[in-house]
XYZ file of C-alpha atoms in Angstrom:
315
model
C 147.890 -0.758 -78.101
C 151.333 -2.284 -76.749
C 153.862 -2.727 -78.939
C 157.111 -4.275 -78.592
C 160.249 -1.464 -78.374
C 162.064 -0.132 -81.033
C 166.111 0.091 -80.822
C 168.433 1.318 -84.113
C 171.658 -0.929 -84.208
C 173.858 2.304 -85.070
C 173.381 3.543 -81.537
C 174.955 0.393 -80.578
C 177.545 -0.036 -83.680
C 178.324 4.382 -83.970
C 176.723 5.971 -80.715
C 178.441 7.865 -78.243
C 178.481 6.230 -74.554
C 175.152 7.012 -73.808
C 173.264 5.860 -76.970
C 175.206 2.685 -76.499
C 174.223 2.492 -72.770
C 170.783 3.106 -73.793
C 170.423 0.895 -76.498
C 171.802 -1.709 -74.359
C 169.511 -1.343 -71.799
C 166.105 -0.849 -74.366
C 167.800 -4.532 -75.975
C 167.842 -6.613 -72.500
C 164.616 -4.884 -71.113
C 162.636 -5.963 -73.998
C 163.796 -8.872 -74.668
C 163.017 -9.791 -70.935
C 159.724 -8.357 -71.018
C 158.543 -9.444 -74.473
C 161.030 -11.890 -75.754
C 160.889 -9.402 -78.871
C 162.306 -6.129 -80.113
C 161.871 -4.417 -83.650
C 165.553 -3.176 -85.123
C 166.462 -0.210 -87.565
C 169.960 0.963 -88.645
C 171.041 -2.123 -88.997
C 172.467 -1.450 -92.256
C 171.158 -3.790 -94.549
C 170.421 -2.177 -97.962
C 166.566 -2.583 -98.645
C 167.159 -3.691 -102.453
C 169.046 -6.666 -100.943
C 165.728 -7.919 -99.092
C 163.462 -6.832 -101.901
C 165.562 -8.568 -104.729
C 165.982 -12.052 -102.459
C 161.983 -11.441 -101.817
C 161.573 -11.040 -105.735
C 163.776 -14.160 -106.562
C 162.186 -16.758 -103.919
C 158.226 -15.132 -104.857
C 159.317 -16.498 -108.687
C 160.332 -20.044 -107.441
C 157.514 -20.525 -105.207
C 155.070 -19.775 -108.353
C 157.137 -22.877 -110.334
C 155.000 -25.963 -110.416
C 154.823 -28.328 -107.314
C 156.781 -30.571 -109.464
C 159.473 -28.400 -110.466
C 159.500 -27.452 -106.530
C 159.848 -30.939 -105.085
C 163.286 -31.796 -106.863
C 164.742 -30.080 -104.252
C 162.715 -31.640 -101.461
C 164.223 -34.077 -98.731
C 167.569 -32.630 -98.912
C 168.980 -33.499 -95.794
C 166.007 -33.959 -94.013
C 164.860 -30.640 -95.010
C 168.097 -29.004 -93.539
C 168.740 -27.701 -97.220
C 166.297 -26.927 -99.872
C 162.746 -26.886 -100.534
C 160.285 -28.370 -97.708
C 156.449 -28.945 -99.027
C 153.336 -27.323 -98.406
C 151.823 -29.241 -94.282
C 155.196 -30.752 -93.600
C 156.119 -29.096 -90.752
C 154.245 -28.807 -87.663
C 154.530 -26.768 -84.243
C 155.679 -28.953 -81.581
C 152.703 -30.998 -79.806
C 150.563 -31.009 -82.492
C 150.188 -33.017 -85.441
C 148.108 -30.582 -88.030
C 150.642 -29.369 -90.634
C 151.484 -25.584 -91.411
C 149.864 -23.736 -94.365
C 153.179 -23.052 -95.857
C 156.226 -23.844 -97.654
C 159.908 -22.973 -97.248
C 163.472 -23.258 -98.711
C 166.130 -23.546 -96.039
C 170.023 -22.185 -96.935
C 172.720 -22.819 -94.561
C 176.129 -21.808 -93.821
C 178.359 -21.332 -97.114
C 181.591 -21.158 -94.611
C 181.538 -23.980 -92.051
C 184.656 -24.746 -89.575
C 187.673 -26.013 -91.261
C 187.387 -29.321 -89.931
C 184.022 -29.749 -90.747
C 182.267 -32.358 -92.724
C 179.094 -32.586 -94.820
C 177.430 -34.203 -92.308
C 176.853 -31.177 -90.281
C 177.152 -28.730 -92.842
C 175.462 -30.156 -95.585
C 176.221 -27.970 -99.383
C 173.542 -25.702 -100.195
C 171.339 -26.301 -103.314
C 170.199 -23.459 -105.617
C 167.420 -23.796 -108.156
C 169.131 -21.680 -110.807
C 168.387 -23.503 -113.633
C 164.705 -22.942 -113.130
C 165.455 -18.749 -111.585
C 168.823 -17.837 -112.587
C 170.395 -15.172 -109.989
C 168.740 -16.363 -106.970
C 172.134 -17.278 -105.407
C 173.756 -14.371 -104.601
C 171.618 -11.985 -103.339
C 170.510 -14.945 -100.967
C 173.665 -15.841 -100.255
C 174.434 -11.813 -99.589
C 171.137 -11.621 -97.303
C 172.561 -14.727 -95.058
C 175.999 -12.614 -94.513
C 174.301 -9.566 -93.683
C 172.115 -10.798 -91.405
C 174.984 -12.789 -89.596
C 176.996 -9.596 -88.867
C 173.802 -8.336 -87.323
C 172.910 -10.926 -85.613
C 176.908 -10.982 -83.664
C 176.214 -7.253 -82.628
C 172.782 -7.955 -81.010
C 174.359 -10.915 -79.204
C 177.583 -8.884 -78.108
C 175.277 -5.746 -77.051
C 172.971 -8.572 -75.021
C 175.903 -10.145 -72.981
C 176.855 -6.234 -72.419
C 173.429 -5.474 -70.523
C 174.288 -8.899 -68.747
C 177.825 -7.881 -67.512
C 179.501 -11.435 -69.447
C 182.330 -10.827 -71.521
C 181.899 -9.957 -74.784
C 181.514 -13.130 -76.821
C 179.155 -15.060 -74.468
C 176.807 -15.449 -76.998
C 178.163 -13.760 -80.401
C 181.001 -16.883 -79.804
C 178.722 -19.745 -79.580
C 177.399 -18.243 -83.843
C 180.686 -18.161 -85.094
C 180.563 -20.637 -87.890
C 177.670 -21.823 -86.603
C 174.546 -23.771 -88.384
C 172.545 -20.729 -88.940
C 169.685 -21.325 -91.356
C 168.060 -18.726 -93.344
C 164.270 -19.732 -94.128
C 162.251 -18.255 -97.432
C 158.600 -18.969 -96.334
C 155.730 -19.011 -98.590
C 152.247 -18.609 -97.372
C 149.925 -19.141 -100.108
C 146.410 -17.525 -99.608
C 144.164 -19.049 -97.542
C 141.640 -20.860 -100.505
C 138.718 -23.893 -99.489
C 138.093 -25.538 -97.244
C 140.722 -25.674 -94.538
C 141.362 -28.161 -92.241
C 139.604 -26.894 -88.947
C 142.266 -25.613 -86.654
C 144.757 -24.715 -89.614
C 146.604 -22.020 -89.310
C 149.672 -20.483 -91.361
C 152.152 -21.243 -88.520
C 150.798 -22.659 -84.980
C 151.698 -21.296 -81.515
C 155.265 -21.881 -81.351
C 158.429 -21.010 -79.814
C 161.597 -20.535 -82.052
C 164.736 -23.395 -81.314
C 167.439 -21.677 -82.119
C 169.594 -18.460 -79.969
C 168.102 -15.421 -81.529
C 166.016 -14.981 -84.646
C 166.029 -12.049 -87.006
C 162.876 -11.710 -89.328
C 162.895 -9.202 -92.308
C 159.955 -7.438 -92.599
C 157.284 -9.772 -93.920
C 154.840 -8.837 -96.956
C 151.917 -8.762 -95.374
C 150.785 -8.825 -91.523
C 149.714 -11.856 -89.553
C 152.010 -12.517 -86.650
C 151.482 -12.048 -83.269
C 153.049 -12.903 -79.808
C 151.635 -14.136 -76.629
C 152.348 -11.968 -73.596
C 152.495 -12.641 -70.103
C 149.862 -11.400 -69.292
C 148.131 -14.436 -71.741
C 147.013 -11.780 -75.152
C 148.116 -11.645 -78.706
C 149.715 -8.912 -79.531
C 150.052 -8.269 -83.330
C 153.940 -7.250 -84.421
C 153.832 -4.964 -86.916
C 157.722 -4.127 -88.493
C 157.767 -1.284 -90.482
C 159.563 -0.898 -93.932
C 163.397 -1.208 -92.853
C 162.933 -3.143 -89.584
C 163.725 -6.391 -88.633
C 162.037 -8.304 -85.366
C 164.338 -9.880 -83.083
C 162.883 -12.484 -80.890
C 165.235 -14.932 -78.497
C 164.512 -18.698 -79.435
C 165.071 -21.695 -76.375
C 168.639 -22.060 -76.937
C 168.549 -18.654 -75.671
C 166.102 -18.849 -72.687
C 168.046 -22.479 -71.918
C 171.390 -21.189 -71.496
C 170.132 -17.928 -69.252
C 167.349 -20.439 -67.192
C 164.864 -18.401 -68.678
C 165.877 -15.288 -67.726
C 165.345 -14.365 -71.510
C 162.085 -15.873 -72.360
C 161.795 -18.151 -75.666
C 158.050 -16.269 -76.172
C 155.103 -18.142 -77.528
C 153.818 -16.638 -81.640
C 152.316 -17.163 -84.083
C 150.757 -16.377 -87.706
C 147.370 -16.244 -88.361
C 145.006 -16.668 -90.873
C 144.533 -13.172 -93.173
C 140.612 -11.916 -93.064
C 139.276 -12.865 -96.639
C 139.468 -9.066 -97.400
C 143.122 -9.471 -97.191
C 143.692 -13.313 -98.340
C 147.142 -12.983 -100.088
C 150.096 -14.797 -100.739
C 152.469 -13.849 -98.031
C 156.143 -14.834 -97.949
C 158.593 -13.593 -94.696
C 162.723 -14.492 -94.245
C 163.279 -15.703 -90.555
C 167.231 -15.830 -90.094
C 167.613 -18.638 -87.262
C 170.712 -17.830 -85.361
C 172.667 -21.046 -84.397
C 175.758 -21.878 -82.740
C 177.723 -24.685 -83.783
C 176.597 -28.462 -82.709
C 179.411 -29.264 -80.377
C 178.951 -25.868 -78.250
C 177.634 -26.350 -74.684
C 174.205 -25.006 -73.786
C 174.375 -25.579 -69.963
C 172.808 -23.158 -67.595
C 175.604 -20.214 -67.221
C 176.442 -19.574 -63.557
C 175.577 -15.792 -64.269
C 171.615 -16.728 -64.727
C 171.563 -19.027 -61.119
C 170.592 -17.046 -57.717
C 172.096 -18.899 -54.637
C 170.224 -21.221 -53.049
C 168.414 -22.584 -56.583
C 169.289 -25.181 -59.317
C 169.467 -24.825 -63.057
C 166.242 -25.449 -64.682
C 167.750 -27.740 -67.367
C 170.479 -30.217 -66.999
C 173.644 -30.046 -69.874
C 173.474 -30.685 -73.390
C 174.908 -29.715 -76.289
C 173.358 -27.288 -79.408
C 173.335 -30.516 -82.128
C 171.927 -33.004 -79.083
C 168.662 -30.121 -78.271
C 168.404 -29.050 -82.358
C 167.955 -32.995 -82.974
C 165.271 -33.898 -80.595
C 163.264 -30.217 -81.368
C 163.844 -31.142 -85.384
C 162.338 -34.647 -84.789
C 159.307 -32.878 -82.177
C 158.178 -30.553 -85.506
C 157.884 -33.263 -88.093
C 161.492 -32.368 -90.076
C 163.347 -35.487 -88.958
C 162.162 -39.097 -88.159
């Protein structure tokens, strides 16, 4: 079976010139190829995901009651979405899940709530969920600035291309709850449609159980598998805008489990975003003479508004 390729971060962050190069190279390949890669050494100690796993399993088990104080927060750009709210873009069936979203705890200096909106914590209800979350968001950020500095590397653009448009950005950190699969379901229902992500890159902690899968060019699924310690990278549209989709925003999903595996299932998707006012125009670097840009300007806030209101988040 194909899989998606496998790259450890501390080639990249500790390597000598060649496991840099190759790393590199393995990073912009695959992400060309399969809009996906699977990461090791990246550093992050295991307890921290198990413990922020441990935390958000005991708030999704609170009642839907004790749940939905924390509901409409923003929009949903903070706190606790319900169960079918969100949708993939073109269709109308809800999700069979839940999430919690946090944002960033250290917006620009001149920013106001507006954009960066205060997180919420349920700690009354699970006290300590805070700061390993909180911990889990940082680590993942560092991460995610390496990946983006090692992908404008295999592109030949400076440095902070991409890891610049992040800083400070409005980088949301989801806690997803899929709750097994029980009754009748709505025909067509699936735990997450066919979707592509919206944001620059993603990074996905390993997940509890299995279920998602990408589409490839050549028009299969392909499962993703992560093993213990890994985290999947995939490049969302901001991504694929801003290179004229020379990195592919790829097309996955999450499926149904078979009934002999119908569990709960909860995952930690880290959507990397830059800040609202940063440009997302077709870079110079991704035109070939002779052709136009494949998307005219706009800016990160003006395309994460009109995707928020396409998936059911925002009116």
């Amino acid at each position: 079976m194909r899989t998606i390729p496998t790259i450890d971060l501390s080639d990249y962050t500790s390597g000598d010139a060649a496991a840099r190069k190759q790393f590199i190279q393995t990073l912009g390949e695959g992400l060309q190829e399969f809009g996906f890669v699977n990461v090791e050494g990246h550093g992050i100690d295991p307890s921290l995901i198990r413990g922020a796993y441990g935390k958000w399993d005991d708030f999704f088990a609170l009642s839907e009651e004790a749940k939905r104080r924390y509901s409409g927060v923003e929009g949903g750009a903070r706190g606790f979405t319900p169960f079918g709210v969100e949708h993939a873009k073109g269709r109308k069936q809800g999700d069979l899940k839940e999430f919690w979203h946090v944002g960033q705890d250290d917006p620009p200096a001149d920013a106001g709530p507006e954009r960066y909106p205060p997180n919420v914590w349920p700690e009354s209800e699970v006290p300590g969920i805070t700061e390993p979350t909180l911990g889990l968001y940082k680590s993942l950020e560092g991460v995610a600035h390496h990946m983006l500095v090692a992908l404008a590397d295999y592109f030949d653009l400076p440095e902070e291309t991409f890891a610049g448009m992040m800083d400070h950005g409005q980088s949301i950190l989801r806690i997803i709850h899929y709750p097994a699969v029980e009754g009748e379901v709505e025909p067509g229902a699936v735990r997450a449609a066919e979707h592509e992500d919206i944001n620059l890159i993603t990074l996905l902690c390993e997940a509890t159980e299995p279920g998602l899968e990408i589409l490839t060019r050549e028009g299969e699924w392909l499962p993703v598998i992560a093993e213990p310690g890994q985290i999947v990278v995939d490049a969302g549209d901001m991504l694929s805008r801003c290179t004229n989709e020379v990195v592919p925003a790829t097309t996955h999903r999450v499926v149904n489990p078979p009934d002999a595996d119908n569990r709960d299932r909860f995952s930690m998707p880290f959507f990397v975003h830059p800040r609202p006012e940063v440009d997302l125009s077709v870079m110079d670097r991704f035109v070939e003479d002779g052709e136009s840009p494949k998307y005219p300007p706009i800016t990160a806030g003006q395309f994460l508004e009109m995707r928020l209101q396409e998936i059911g988040l925002k009116k």
